[in-house]
Coordinates of C-alpha atoms and ligand atoms in Angstrom, one line a residue:
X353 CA 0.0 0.0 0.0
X354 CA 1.4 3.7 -1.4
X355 CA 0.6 6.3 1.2
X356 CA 1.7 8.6 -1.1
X357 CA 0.6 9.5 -4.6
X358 CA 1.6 8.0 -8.1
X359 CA 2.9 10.4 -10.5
X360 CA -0.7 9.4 -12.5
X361 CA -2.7 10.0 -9.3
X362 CA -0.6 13.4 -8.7
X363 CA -1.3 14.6 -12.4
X364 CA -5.5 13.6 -11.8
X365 CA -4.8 16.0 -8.5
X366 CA -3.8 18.1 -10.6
X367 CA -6.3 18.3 -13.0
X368 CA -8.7 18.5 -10.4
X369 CA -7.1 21.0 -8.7
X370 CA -6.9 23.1 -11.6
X371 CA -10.7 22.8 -12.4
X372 CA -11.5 23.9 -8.9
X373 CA -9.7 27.1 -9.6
X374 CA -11.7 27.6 -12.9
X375 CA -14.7 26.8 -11.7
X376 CA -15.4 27.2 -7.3
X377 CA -17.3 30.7 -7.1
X378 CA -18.6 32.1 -3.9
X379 CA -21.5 30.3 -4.7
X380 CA -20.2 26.8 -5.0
X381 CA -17.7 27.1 -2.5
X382 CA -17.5 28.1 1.4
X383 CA -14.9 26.7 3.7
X384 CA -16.8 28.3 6.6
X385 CA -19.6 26.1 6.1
X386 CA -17.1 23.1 7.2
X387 CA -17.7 19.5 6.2
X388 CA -21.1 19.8 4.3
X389 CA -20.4 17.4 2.1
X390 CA -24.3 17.3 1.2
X391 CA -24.9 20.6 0.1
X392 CA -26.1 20.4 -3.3
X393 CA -28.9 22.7 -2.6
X394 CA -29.1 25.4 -4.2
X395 CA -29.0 25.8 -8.8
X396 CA -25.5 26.5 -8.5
X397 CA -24.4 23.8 -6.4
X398 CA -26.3 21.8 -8.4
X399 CA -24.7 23.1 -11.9
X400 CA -21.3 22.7 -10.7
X401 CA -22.2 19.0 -9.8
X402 CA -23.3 18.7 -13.9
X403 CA -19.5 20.2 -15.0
X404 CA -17.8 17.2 -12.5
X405 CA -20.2 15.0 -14.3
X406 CA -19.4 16.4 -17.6
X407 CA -15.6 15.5 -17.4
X408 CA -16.3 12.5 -16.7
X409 CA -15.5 12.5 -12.4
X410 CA -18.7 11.0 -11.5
X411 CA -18.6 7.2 -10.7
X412 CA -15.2 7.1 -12.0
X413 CA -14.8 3.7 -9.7
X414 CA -18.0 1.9 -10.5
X415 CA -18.1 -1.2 -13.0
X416 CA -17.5 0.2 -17.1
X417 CA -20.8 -2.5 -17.7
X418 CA -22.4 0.6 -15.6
X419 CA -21.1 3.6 -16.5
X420 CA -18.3 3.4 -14.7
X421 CA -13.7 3.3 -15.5
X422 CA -13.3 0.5 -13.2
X423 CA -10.8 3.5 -11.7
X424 CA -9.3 2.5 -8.2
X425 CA -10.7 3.8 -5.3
X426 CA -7.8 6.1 -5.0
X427 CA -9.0 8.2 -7.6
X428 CA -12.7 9.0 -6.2
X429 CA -10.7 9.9 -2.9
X430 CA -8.6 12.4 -4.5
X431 CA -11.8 14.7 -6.4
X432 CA -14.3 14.0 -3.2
X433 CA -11.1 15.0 -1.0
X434 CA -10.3 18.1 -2.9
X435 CA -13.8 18.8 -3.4
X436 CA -14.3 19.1 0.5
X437 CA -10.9 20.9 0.9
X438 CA -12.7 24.0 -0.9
X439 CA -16.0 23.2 0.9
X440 CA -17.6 22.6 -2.4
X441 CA -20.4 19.9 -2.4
X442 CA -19.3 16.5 -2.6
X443 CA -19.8 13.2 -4.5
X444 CA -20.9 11.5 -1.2
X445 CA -24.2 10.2 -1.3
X446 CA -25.3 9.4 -4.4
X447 CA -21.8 8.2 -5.8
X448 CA -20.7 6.8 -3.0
X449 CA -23.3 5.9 -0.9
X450 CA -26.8 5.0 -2.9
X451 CA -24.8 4.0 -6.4
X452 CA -23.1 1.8 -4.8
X453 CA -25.3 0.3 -2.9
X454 CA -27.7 -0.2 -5.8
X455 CA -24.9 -1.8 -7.6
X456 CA -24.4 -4.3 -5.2
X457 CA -28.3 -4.8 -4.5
X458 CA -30.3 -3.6 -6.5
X459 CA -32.7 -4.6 -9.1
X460 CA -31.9 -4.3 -12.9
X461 CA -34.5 -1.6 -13.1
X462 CA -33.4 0.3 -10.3
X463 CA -29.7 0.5 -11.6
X464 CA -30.8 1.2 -15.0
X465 CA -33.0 4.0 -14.2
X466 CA -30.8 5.6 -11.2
X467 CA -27.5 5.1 -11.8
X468 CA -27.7 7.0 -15.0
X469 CA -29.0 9.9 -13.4
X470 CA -26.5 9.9 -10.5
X471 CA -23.5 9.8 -13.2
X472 CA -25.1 12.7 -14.7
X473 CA -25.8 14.7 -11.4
X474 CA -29.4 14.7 -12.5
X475 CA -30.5 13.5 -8.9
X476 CA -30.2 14.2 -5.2
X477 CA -31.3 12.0 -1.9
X478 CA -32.0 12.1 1.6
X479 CA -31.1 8.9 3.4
X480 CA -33.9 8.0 6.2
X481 CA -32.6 5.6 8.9
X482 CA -33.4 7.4 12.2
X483 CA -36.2 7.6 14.3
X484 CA -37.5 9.3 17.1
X485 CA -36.9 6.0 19.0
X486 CA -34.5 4.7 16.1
X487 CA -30.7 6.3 16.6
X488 CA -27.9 4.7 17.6
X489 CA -30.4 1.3 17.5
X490 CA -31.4 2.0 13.9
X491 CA -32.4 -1.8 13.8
X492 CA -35.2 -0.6 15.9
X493 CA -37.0 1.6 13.2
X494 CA -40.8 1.2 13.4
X495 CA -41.6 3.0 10.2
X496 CA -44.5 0.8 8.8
X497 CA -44.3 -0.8 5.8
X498 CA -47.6 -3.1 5.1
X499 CA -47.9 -4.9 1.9
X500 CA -51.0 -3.7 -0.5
X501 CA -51.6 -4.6 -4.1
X502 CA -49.3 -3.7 -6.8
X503 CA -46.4 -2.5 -3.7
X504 CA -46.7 -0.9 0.2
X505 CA -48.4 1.6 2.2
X506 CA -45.7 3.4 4.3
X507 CA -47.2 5.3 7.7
X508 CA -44.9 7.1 10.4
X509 CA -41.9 9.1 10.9
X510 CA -38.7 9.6 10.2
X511 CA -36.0 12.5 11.9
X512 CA -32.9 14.3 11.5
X513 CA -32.9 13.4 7.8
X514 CA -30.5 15.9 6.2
X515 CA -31.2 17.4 2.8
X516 CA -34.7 16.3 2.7
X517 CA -36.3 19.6 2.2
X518 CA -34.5 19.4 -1.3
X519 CA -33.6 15.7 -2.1
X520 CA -35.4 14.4 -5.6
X521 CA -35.5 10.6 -3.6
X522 CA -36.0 9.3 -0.1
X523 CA -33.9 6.3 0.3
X524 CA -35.7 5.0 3.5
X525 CA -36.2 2.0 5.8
X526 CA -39.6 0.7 7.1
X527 CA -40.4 -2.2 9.4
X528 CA -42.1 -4.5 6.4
X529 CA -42.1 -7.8 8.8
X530 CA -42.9 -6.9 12.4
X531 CA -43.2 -10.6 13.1
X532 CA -39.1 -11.3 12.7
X533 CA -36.2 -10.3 14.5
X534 CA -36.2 -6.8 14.7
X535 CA -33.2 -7.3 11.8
X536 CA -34.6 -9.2 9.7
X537 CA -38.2 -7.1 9.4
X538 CA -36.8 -4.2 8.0
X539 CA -36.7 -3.1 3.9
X540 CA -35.4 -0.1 1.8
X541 CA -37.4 1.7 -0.4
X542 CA -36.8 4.8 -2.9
X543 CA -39.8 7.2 -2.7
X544 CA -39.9 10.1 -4.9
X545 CA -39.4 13.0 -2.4
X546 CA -42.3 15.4 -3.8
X547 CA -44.9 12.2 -3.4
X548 CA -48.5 13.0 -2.2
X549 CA -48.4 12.4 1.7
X550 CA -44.7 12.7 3.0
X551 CA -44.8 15.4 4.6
X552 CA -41.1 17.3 5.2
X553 CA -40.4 19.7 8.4
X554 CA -37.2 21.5 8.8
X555 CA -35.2 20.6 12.1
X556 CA -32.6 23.1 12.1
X557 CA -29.2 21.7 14.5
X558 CA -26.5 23.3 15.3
X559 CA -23.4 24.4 13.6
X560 CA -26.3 25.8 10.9
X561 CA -27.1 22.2 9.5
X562 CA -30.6 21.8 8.4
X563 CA -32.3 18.5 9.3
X564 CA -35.4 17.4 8.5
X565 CA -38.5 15.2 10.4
X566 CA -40.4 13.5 7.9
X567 CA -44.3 12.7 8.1
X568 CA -45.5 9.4 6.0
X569 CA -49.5 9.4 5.2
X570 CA -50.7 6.4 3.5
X571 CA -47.6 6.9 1.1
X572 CA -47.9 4.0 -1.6
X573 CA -44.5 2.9 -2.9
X574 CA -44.8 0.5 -6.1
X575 CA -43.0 -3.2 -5.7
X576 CA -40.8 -2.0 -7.7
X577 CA -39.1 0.6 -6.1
X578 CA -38.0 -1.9 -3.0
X579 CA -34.6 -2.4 -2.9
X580 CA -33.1 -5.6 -3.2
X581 CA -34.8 -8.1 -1.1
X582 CA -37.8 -7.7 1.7
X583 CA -36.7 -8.1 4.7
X584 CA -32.7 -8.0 4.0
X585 CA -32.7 -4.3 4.0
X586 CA -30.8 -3.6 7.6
X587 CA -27.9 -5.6 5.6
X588 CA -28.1 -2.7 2.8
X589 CA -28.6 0.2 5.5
X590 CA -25.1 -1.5 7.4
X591 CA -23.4 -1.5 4.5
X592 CA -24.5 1.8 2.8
X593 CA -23.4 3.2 6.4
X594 CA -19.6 1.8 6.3
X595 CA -19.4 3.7 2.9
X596 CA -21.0 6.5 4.7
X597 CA -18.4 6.7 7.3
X598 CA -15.9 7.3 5.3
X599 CA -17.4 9.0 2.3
X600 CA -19.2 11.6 4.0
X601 CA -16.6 12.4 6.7
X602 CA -13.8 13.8 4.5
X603 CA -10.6 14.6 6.1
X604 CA -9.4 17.6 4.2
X605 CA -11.5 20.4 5.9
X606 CA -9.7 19.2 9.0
X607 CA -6.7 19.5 7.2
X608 CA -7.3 22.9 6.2
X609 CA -8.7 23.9 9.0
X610 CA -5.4 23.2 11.3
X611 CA -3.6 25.0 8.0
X612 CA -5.4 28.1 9.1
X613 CA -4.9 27.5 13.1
X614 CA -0.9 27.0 12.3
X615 CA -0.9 30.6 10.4
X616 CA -2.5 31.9 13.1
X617 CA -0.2 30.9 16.1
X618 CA 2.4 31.7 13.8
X619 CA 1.5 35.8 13.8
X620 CA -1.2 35.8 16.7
X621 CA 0.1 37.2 20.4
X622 CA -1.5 36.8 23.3
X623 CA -0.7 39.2 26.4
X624 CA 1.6 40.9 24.1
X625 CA 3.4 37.3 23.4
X626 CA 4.1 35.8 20.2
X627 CA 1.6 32.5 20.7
X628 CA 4.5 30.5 18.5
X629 CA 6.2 30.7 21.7
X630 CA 3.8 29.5 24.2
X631 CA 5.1 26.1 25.0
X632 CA 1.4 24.3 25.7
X633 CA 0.4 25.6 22.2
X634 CA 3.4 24.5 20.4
X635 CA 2.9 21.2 22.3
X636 CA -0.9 20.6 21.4
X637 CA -0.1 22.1 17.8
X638 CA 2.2 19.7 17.3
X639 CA -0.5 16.4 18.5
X640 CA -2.8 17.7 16.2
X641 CA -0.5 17.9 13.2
X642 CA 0.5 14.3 13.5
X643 CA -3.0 13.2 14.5
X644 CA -4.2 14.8 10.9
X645 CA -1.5 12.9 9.2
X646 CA -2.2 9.6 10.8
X647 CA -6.4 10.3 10.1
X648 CA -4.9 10.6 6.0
X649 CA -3.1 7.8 6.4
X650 CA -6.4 5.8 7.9
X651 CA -8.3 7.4 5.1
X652 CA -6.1 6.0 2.5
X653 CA -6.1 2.4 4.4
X654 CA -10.4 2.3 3.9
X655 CA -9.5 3.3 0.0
X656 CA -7.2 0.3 -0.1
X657 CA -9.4 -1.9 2.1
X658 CA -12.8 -1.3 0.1
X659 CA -10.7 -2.3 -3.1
X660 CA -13.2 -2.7 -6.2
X661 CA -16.7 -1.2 -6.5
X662 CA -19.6 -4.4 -6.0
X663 CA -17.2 -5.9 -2.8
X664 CA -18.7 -5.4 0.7
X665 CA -17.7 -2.3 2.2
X666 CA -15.2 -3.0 5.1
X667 CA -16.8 -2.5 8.6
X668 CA -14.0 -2.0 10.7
X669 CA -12.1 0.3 8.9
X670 CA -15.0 2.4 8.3
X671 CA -15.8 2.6 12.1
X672 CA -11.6 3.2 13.0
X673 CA -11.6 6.2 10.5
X674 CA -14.3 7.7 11.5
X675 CA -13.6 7.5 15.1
X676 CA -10.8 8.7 14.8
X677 CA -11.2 11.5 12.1
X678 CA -14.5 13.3 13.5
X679 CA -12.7 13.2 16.9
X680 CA -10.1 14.9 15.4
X681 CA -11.8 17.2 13.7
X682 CA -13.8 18.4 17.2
X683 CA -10.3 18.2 19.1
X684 CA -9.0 21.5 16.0
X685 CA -12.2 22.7 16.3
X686 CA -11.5 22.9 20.2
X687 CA -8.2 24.2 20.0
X688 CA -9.4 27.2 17.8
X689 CA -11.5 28.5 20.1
X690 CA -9.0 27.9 22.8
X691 CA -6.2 29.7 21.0
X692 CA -8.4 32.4 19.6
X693 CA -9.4 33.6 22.7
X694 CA -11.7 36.2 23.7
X695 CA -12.0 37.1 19.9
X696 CA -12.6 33.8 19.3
X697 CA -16.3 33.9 19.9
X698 CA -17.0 36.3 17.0
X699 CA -19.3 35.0 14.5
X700 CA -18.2 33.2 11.4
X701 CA -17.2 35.4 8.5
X702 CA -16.2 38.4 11.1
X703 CA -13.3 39.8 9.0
X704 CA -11.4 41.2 11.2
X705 CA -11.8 38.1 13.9
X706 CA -9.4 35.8 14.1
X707 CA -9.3 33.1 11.5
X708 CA -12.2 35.3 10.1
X709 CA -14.3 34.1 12.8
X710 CA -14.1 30.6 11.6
X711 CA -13.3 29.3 15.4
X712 CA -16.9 29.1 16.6
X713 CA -18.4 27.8 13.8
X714 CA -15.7 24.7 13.5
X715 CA -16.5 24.5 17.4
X716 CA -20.2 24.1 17.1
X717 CA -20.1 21.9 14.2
X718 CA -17.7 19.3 14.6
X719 CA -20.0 18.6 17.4
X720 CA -22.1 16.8 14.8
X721 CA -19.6 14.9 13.0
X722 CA -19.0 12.9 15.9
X723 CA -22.8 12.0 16.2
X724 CA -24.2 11.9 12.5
X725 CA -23.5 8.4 10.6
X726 CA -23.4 6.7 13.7
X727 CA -22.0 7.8 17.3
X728 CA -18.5 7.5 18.8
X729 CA -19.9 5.0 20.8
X730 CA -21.3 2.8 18.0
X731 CA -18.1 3.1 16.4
X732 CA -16.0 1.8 19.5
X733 CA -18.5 -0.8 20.0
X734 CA -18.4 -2.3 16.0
X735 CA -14.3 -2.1 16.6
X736 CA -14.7 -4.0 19.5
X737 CA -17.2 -6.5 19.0
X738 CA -16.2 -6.9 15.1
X739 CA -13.0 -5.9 15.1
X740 CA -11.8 -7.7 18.2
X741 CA -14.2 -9.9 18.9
X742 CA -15.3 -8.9 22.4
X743 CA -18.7 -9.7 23.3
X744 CA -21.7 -6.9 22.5
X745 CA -22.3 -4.8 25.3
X746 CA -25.1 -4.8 27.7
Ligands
FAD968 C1 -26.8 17.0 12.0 C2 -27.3 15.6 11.9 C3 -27.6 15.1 10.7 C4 -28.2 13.8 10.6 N1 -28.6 13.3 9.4 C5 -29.2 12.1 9.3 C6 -29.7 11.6 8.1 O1 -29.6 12.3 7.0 N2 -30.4 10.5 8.1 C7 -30.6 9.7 9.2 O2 -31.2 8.7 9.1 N3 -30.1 10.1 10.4 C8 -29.4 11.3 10.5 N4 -28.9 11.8 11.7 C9 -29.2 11.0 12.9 C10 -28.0 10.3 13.5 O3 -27.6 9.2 12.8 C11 -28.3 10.0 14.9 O4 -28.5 11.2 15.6 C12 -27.3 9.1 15.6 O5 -27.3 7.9 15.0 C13 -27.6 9.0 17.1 O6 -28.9 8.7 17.4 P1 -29.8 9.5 18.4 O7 -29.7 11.0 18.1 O8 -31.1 8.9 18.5 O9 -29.1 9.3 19.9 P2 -29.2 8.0 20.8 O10 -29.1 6.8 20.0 O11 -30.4 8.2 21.7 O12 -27.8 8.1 21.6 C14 -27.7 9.0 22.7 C15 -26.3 8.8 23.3 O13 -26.2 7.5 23.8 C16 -25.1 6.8 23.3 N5 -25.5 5.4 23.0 C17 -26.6 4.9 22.4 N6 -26.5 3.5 22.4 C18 -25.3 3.2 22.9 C19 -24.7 1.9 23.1 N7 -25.3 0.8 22.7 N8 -23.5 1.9 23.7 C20 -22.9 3.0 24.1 N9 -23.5 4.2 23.9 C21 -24.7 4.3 23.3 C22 -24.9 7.5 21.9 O14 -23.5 7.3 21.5 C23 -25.2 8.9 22.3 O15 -24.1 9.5 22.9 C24 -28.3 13.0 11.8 C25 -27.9 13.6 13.0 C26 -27.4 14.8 13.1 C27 -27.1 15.4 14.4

């Protein structure tokens, strides 16, 4: 395994980097808005999305047979990284989350009429797992799914569903077999978003990220639109949330972030003292620095591990990075409010704040990083129990 990149990979980088420059506008772009990897919300998110499609970056690892270069995984890693570096939107969820997923599971309709779409950035989704009662436990979700003529009648609730309130699909769970083991009743389903009787309400959270509960009412989803098999969908949702651990919780704004924390201890005094020469800082800036390079390095082992497009994901790896990573992020986020002081409460974009104000914004949201996709402690307990093979935890 290379930990650092071919002269091929380093000329794609390049590429990529050099289309970023041509093409990020205020508009596309905001490093203040940190890791929102799923912010393809607005038309010009949304046309930017078309260009990556348009030079062919979309899907670049999937199977040729499906529109895909049978690239490595190494490649995907590079765009969605440098992607996230400019806070641009990123290639996360339907590329590497619901295309993937589909490829592995799903029917020959579904691929032939989604995957298209997601290679041409024609479509976005929300991804429905959690409940009011259905977190951490998503194997608990109670969403009803009862089987009607012709496909099934969804009735509940789903909450904190991120980018529903301008998703084109709901890629959601329901309970379809109440009478097996809570693992074995549940199913996927795609649901148009804009479908008579879903009902979306905005759940704003904090570090400005808009959630979403969602309201079913009688909503009829045709049999073709279940994914895969009934009853194996907690398998799916499992899987599709090891690629979302690592997918959606890109290292680079971290990366960048401590960039701008290390220029700022560099010139910044405090009590009329250079910072640079406050030994506790230098200390703690020093952790973070090799932290960050050992959360790329972990980054670059799930690339390697997940190998070809159509294997499972890999589990453990997927928990270990983000563990690691989204506590890392929170630990920078942390120390920039600590070595920003006073000034350092000063609202994003303050120009004349330190790190433009940037400290309590990272601060507030890197809180969610370590809760969204699964919890710190879900993650420890899949490395223990699947990783090292201690027993589940009661
Ligand atoms: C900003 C944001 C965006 C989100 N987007 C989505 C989305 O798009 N789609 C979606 O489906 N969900 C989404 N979520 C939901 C997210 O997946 C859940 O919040 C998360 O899984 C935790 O579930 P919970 O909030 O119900 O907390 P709980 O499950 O109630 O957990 C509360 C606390 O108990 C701990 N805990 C729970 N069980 C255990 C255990 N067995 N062992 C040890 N500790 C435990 C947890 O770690 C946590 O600290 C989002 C959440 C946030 C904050």
């Amino acid at each position: 395994m290379e930990f650092d990149l071919s002269p091929e990979q380093q000329a794609f980088s390049d590429e990529v980097e050099a289309f970023l420059d041509e093409h990020v506008t205020a508009e596309v772009g905001d490093v203040c808005r940190e890791n929102m990897a799923q912010i393809v919300d607005t038309p010009p998110r949304r046309a930017f999305m078309r260009k990556l499609a348009e030079r062919g970056w979309l899907g670049m690892t999937w199977p040729k047979e499906l529109g895909g270069q049978d690239k490595e995984g190494v490649y995907e890693y590079i765009l969605n990284e440098a992607l996230a570096r400019r806070g641009c939107p990123q290639i996360g969820k339907g590329v590497g989350i619901i295309g993937k997923t589909l490829i592995r599971h799903g029917s020959e309709k579904l691929q032939k009429e989604f995957l298209p779409q997601i290679l041409n950035a024609q479509v976005e989704f929300a991804v429905g797992y959690s409940e009011p009662q259905a977190g951490s436990d998503a194997a608990n979700m109670q969403l009803k799914a009862e089987k009607v003529d012709g496909g099934w009648k969804l009735n509940g609730q789903k909450t904190w569903t991120t980018s529903a309130h301008f998703a084109d699909w709901y890629w959601v769970g329901a309970r379809s077999d109440p009478d097996k083991s809570k693992h074995d009743g549940i199913s996927l389903f795609l649901i148009p978003m804009d479908h008579e009787g879903l009902e979306v309400r905005g759940m704003p959270t904090i570090g400005d990220e808009l959630t979403n509960e969602v309201f079913f009412n009688d909503v009829f989803v045709p049999d073709d639109y279940l994914v895969g098999k009934r009853g194996s969908g907690f398998r799916y949702i499992a899987e599709a949330l090891d690629l979302e651990r690592f997918t959606m919780f890109t290292y680079s704004p971290t990366e960048q972030r401590l960039e701008e924390l290390v220029d700022y201890v560099k010139g910044a005094k405090r009590d009329g003292r250079p910072l640079r020469e406050d030994p506790g800082v230098r200390r703690q800036i020093a952790q973070l620095s090799t932290d960050a390079e050992v959360a790329r390095v972990m980054g670059l082992k799930f690339v390697h591990a997940a190998g070809q497009v159509g294997k499972k994901p890999p589990t453990v790896e997927a928990s270990k990075y983000k563990l690691f990573a989204t506590q890392l992020s929170q630990r920078v986020g942390n120390a920039m409010v600590d070595f920003a002081g006073a000034d350092g409460q000063c609202r994003v974009h303050t120009e004349d704040a330190p790190m433009r104000g940037r400290p309590e914004m990272s601060y507030r949201y890197s809180v969610i990083d370590t809760i969204g996709g699964g919890a710190s402690e879900i993650q420890k307990n899949i490395i223990a129990r699947r990783g090292l093979g201690l027993p589940k935890n009661f």
